[in-house]
Coordinates of C-alpha atoms in Angstrom, one line a residue:
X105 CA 60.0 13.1 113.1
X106 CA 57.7 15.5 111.2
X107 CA 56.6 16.3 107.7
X108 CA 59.0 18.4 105.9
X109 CA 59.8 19.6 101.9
X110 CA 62.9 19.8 102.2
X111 CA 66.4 20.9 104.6
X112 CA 67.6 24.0 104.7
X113 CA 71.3 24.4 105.9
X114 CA 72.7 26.6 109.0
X115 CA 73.6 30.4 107.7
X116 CA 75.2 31.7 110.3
X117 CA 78.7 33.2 109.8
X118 CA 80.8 35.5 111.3
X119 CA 81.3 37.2 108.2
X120 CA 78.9 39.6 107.5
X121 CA 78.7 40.0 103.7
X122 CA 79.2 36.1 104.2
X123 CA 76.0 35.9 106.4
X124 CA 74.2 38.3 104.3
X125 CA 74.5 36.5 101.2
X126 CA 73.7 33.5 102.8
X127 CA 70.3 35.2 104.1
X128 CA 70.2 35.9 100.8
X129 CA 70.0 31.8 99.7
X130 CA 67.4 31.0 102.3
X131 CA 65.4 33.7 101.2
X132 CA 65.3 32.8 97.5
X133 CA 65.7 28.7 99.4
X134 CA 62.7 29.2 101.2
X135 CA 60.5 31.0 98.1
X136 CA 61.7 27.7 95.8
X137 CA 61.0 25.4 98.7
X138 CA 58.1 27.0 99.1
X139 CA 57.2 26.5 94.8
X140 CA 58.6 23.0 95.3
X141 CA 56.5 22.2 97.8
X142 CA 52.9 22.7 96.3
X143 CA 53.7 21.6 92.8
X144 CA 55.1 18.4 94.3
X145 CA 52.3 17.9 96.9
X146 CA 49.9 18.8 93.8
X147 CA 51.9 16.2 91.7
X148 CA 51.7 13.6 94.1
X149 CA 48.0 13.8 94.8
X150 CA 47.5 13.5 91.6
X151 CA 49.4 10.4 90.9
X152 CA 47.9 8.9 94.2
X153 CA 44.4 9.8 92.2
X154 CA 45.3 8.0 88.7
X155 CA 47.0 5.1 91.0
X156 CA 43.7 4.9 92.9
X157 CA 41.5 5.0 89.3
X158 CA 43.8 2.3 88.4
X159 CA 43.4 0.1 91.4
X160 CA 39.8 0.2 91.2
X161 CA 39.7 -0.7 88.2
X162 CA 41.8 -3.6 88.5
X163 CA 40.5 -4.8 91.5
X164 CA 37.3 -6.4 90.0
X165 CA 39.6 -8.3 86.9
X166 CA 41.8 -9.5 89.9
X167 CA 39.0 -10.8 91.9
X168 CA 35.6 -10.9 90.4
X169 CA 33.8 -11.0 92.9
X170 CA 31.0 -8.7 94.5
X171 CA 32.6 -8.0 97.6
X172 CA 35.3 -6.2 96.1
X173 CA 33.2 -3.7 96.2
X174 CA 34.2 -2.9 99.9
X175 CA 38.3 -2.3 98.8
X176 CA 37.2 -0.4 95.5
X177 CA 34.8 2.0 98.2
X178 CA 37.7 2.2 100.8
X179 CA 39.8 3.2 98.1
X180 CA 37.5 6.5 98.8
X181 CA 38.8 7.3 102.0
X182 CA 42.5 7.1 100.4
X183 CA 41.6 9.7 98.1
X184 CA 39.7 12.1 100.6
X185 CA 43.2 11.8 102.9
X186 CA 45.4 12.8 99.6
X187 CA 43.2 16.1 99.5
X188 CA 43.6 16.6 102.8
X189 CA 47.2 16.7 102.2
X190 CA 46.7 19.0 99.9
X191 CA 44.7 21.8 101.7
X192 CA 47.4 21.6 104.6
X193 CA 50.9 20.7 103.0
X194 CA 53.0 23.5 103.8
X195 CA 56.9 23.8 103.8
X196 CA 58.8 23.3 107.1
X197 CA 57.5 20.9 110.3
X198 CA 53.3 19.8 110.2
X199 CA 52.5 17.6 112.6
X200 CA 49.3 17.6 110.5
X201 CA 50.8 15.9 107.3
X202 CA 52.3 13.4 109.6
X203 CA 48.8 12.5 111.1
X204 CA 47.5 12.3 107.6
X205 CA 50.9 9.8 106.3
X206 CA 50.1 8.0 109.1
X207 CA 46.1 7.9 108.1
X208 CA 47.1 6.8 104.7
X209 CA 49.6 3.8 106.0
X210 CA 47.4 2.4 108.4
X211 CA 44.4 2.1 106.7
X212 CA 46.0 0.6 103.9
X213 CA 47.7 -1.9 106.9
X214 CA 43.9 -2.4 107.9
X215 CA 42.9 -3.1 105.2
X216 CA 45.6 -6.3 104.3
X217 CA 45.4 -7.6 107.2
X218 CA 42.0 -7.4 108.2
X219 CA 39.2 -9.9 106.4
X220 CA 36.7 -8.4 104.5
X221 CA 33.7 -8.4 106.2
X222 CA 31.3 -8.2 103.7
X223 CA 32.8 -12.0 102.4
X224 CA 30.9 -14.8 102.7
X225 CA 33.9 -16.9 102.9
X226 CA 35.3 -17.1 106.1
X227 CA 39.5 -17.8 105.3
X228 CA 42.1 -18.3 108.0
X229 CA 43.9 -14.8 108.9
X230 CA 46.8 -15.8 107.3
X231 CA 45.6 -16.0 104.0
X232 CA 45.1 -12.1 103.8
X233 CA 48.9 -11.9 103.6
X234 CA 48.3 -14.1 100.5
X235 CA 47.1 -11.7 98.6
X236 CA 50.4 -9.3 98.4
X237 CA 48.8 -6.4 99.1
X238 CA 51.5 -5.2 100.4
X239 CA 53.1 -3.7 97.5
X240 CA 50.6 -1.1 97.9
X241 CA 52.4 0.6 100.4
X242 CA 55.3 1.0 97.5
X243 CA 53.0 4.0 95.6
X244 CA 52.6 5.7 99.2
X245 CA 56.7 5.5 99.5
X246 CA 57.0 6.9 95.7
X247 CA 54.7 9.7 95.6
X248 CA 56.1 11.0 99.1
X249 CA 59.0 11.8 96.8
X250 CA 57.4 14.3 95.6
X251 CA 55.9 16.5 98.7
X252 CA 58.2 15.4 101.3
X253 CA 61.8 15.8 102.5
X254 CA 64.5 13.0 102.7
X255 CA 63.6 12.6 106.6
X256 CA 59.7 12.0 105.8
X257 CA 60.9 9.8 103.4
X258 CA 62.8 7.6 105.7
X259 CA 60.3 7.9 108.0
X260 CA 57.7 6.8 106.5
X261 CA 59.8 3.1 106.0
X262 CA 60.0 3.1 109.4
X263 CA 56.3 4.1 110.2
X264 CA 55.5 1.1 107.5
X265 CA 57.3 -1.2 109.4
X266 CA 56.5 -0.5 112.5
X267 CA 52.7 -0.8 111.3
X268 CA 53.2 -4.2 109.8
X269 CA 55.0 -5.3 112.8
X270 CA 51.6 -4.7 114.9
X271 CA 49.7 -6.2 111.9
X272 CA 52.0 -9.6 112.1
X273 CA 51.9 -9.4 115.3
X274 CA 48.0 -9.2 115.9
X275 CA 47.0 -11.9 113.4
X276 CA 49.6 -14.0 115.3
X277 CA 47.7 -13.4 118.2
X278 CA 44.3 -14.6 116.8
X279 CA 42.9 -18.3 117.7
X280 CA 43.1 -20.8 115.1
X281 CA 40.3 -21.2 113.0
X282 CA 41.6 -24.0 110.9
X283 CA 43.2 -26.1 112.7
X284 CA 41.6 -29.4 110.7
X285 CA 42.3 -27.8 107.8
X286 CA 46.4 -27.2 108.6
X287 CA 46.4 -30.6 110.1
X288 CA 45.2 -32.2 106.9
X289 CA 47.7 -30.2 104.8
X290 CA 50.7 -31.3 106.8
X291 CA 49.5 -35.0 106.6
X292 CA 49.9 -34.8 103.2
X293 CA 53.6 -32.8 102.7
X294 CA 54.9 -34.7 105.2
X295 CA 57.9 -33.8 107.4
X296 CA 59.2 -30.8 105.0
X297 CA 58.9 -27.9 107.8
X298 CA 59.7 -25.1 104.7
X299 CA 57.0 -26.6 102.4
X300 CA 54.2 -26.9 105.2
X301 CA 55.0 -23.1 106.6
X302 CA 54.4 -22.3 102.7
X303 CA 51.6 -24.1 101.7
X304 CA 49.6 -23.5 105.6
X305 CA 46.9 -21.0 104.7
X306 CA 47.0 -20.5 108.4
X307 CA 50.7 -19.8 108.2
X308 CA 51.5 -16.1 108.7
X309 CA 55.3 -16.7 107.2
X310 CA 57.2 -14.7 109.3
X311 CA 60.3 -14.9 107.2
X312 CA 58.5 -13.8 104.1
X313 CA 57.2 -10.4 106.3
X314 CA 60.3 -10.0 107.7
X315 CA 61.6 -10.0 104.0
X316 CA 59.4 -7.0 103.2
X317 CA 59.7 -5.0 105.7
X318 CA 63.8 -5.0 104.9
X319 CA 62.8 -4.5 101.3
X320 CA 60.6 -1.4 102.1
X321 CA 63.2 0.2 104.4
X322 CA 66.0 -0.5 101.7
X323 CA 64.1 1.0 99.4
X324 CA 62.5 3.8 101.5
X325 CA 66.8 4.7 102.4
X326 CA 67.5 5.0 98.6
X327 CA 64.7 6.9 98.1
X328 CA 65.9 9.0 101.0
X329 CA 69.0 9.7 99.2
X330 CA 67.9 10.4 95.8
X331 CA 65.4 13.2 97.9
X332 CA 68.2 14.2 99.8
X333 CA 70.0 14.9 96.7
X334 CA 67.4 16.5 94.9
X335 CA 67.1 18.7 97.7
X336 CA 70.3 19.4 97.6
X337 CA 70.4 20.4 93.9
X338 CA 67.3 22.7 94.7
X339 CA 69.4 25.1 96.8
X340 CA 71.8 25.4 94.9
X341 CA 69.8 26.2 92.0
X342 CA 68.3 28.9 94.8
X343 CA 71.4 29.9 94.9
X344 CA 71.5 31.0 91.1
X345 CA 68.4 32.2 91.4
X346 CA 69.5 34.9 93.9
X347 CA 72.9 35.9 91.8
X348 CA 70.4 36.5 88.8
X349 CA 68.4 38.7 90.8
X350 CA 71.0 40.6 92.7
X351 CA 72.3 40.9 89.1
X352 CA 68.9 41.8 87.4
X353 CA 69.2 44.6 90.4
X354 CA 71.6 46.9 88.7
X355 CA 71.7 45.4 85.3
X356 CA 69.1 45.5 82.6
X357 CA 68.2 42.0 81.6
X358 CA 69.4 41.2 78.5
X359 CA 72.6 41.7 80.4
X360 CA 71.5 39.4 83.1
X361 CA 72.1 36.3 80.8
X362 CA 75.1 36.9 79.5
X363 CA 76.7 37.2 82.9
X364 CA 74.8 34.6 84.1
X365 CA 77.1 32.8 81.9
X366 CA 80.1 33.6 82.4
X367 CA 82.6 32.9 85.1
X368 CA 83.3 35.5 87.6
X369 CA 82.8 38.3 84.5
X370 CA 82.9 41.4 87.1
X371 CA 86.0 40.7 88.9
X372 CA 88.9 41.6 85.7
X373 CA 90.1 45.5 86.2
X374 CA 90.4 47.1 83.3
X375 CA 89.6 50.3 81.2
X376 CA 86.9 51.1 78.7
X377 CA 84.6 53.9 76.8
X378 CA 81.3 53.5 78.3
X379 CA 78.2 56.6 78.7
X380 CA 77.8 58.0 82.2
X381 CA 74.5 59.6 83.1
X382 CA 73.8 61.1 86.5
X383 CA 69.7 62.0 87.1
X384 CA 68.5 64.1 90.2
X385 CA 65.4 66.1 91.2
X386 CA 65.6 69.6 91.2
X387 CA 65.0 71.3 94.4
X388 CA 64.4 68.0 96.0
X389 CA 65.4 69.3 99.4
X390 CA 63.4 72.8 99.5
X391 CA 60.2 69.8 98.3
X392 CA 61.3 67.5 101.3
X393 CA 61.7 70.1 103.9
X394 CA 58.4 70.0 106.2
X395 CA 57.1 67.7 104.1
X396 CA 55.0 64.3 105.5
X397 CA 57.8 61.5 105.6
X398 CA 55.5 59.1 103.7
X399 CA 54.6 61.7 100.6
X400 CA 58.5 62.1 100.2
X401 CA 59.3 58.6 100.2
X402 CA 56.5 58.2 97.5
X403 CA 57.4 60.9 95.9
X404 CA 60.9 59.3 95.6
X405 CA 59.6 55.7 94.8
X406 CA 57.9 57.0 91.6
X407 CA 61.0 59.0 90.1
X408 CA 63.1 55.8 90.9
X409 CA 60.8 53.1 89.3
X410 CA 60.4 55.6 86.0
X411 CA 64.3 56.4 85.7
X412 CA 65.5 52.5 86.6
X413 CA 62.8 51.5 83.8
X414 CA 64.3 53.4 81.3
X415 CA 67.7 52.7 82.3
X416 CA 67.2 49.0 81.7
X417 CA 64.8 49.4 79.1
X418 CA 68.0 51.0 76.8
X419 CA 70.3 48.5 78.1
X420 CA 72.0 50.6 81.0
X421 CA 73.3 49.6 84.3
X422 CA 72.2 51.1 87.5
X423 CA 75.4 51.8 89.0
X424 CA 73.7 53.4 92.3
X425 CA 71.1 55.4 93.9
X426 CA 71.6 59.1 95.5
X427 CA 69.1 59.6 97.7
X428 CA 66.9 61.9 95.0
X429 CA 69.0 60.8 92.3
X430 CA 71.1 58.0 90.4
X431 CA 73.8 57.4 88.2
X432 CA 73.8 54.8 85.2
X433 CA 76.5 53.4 82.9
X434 CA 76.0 52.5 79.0
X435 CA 78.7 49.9 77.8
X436 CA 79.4 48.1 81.4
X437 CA 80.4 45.1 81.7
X438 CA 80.4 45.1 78.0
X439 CA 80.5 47.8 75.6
X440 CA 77.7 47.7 73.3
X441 CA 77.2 49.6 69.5
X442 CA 75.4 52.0 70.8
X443 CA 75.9 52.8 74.3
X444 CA 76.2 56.7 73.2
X445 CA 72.8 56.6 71.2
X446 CA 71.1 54.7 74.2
X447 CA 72.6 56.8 76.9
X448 CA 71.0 59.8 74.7
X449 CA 67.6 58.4 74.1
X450 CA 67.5 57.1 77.7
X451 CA 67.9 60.9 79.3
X452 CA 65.4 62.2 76.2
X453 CA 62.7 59.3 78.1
X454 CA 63.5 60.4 81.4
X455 CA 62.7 63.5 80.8
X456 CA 59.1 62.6 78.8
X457 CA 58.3 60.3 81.6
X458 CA 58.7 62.6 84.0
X459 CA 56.7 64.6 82.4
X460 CA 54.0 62.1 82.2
X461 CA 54.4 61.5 86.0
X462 CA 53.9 64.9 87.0
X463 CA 50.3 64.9 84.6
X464 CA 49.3 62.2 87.2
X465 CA 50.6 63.8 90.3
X466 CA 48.0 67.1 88.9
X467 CA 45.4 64.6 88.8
X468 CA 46.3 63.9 93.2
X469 CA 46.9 67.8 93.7
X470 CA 50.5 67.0 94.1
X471 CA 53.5 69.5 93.2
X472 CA 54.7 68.6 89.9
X473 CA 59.0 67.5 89.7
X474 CA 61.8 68.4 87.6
X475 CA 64.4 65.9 86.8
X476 CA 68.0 67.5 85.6
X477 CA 70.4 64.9 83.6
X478 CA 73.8 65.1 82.6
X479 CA 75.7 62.8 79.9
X480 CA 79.0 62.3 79.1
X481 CA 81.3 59.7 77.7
X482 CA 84.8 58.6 78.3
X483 CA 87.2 56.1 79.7
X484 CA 86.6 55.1 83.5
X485 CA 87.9 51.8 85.3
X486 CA 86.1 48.9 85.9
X487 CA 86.3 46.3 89.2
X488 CA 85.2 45.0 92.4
X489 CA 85.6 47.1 95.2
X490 CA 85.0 45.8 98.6
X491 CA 86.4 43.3 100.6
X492 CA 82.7 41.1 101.9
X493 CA 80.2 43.3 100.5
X494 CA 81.9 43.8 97.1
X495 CA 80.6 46.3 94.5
X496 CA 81.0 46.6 90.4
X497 CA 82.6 50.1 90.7
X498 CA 82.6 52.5 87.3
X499 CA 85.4 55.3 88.1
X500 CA 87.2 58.3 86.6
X501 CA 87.2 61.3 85.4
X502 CA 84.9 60.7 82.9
X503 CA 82.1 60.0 86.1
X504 CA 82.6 63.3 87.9
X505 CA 82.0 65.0 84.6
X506 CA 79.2 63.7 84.2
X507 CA 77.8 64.6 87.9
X508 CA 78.7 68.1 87.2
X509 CA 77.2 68.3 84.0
X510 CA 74.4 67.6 85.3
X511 CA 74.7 70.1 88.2
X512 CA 75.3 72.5 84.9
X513 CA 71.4 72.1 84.1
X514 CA 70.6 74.7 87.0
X515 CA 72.9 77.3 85.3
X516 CA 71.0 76.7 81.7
X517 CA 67.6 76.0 83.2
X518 CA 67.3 73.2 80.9
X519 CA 66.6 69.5 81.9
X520 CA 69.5 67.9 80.1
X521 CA 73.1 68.8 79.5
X522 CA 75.5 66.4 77.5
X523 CA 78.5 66.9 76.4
X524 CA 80.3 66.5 72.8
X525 CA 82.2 63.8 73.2
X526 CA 78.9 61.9 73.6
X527 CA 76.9 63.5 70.9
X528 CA 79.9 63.0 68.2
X529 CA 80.1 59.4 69.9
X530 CA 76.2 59.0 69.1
X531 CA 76.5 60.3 65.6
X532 CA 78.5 57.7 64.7
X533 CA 76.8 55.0 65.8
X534 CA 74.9 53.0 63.0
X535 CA 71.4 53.2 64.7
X536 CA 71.3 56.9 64.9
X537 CA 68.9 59.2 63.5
X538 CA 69.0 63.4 63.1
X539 CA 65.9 62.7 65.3
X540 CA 67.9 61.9 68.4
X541 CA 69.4 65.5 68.3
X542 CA 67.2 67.9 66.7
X543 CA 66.0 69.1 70.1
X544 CA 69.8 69.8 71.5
X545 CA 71.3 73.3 71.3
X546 CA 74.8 73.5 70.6
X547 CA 76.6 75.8 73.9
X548 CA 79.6 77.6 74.0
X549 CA 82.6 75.4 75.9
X550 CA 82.4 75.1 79.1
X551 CA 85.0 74.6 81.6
X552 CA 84.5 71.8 84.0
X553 CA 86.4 71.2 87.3
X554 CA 88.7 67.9 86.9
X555 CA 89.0 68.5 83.1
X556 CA 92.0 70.0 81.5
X557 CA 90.5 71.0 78.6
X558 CA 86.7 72.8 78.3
X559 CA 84.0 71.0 77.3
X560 CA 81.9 71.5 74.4
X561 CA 78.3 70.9 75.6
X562 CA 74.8 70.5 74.0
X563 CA 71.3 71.3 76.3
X564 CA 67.9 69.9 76.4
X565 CA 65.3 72.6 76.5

């Protein structure tokens, strides 16, 4: 039996969206274990530290004496081992953290059972279990709470008892010292067995230790429990915690908590207006061809961290990444007032902060990029697709216009191309501003392949 923070459940599964969400839990498990752990060892420390302050100071009111002195100095050592716990607790097995437990409960056995030996009075052994000092053992159990899983918990009952077993057993085994003394106090009780065994100082009173080691391991089992539980709670709130982020993945965060709270919000097909905006790299493939692997990847990680900023910072969804490009939504799961206007002001930032990217990639000598958007807006179905590994799926025609407005940009030689339907959508959307479309050209109609009808289009220079 080893030190642990907490238990972490079996994840295998033949399912393999199953087992990879699962992986999942213990990853996001493991990192709140992991939290748990040190602000609960820290915690517990602590408490052992104001329990210690505490102790010494009531020590000398309890027995005003001058060799107290020796408990209040070996309450020293207890505090050096809680810092020792502390530079070493980790989550999962430690042999070391046992050792240390171990320290803590049988030095504080020592201690009860063993005479002072800086006394001048010279008591029979069984008078040191006189003194209760075993309650002490009681703060150990409580702050373990803390640190420790529901094993070390229950372990440490046991360790208790098996430590005070020895103790009992070893004062048991030393000669009587005060034999005149017992002999006189049984003269005057008398023949009552129960009062004698009570009133003996050199009575060890088995039945009373016997009584407190069944306590302590009662105790130590419900404390178990409530750890256990506790534990318990812990993963699943790991559990959250990985939906949120998986969430937070493709959703800006504002949205986050509002699906957060709601039941199964994804799932429900159904039809809506939402802003679809496709982003790519222009000539991405002539840039990547005999390139050094590591450069384009780079090269990739900075357009992708720039465009999913600005996706989330204007409340879009990041529907998916394509290779050197992406496509967002505006208006999923729920439409918004102005998922036009934000759809529009999220390509204008693209575009600036691509632009802003490529003055830093002058600074590094490297070949500046050019980022080609197209918008438009429309009815598209929303749902699950999948069977284990399920996806929020945005569809319709209203998405492959949008991928081949964007393709339009090449043709123009602009970086953005949105169409009408999304610019008179915009317009009417209280938050807009003649601002957010001075710089768009109006363009003759365009035909576009799945459309019935041509488009009317606008172009960013």
């Amino acid at each position: 039996m080893v030190a642990e923070a907490a238990d972490v459940p079996y994840l295998g599964d033949q399912r393999t969206g199953r087992t990879d969400a699962r992986q999942d839990t213990l990853k996001f498990a493991e990192a709140a274990l992991v939290d748990s752990k040190r602000e609960g060892l820290l915690l517990a420390v602590r408490a052992r530290w104001v329990a210690l302050a505490v102790t010494a100071v009531t020590l000398p009111i309890i027995n005003p004496n001058w060799d107290v002195i020796y408990y209040v100095l070996m309450l020293g050592f207890f505090a050096l081992i809680g810092w020792a716990q502390l530079k070493v607790g980790k989550v999962g097995r430690s042999p070391l953290e046992v050792f240390l437990i171990i320290c803590d409960l049988a030095l504080l056995t020592f201690l009860s059972v063993v005479p002072n030996p800086w006394s001048d009075v010279h008591w029979p052994i069984g008078m040191q279990f006189r003194f209760d000092s075993f309650i002490y053992f009681f703060i150990f159990l409580s702050t373990a709470t803390l640190a420790y899983s529901w094993r070390t918990v229950f372990a440490m009952g046991l360790w208790t008892s098996a430590l005070w077993a020895v103790a009992v057993g070893w004062a048991y085994l030393q000669p009587e010292s005060h034999a005149a003394l017992s002999a006189r106090v049984k003269e005057a009780i008398g023949a009552d067995i129960r009062m004698f065994e009570i009133l003996d100082p050199s009575s060890i009173g088995f039945g009373a230790r016997f009584q407190q080691v069944t306590v302590f391991i009662i105790v130590a089992a419900i404390l178990a429990l409530a750890v256990r539980r506790s534990n318990a709670l812990l993963i699943s709130h790991a559990g959250i915690e990985r939906e949120r982020a998986n969430l937070a993945r493709y959703f800006s965060p504002n949205v986050v908590n509002e699906l957060s709270g709601n039941d199964e919000p994804l799932t429900r097909v159904r039809t809506q207006d939402v802003a679809v905006l496709f982003a790519d790299i222009v000539g991405f493939t002539a840039y990547a061809d005999g390139r050094d692997p590591k450069q384009v990847i780079d090269t990739l990680r900075q357009f992708h961290e720039r465009m999913e900023r600005e996706v989330f910072r204007h409340g879009g969804t990041l529907d998916k990444y394509l290779g050197d490009g992406l496509m967002a939504t505006f208006g999923t799961p729920f439409a918004g007032d102005c998922d036009a206007l934000n759809a529009l002001r999220c390509a204008r930032e693209m575009v600036a902060s691509i632009a802003e990217l490529n003055r830093e990639r002058k600074h590094r000598n490297e070949p500046p990029i050019q980022v080609s958007v197209g918008l438009h807006y429309g009815q598209v179905v929303l749902g699950d697709i999948g069977l284990n590994r399920l996806e929020f799926a945005v569809i319709g025609t209203t998405v492959n216009a949008a991928s081949r407005l964007e393709a339009l940009t090449r043709e123009f030689g602009c970086a953005i191309v949105v169409s009408d339907v999304l610019v008179r959508q915009a317009r009417a959307e209280s938050s807009s501003s003649s601002a957010d479309f001075a710089p768009f050209v109006e363009q003759p109609a365009r035909i576009i392949r799945g459309l019935e009808q041509p488009l009317d289009i606008w172009t960013f220079p």
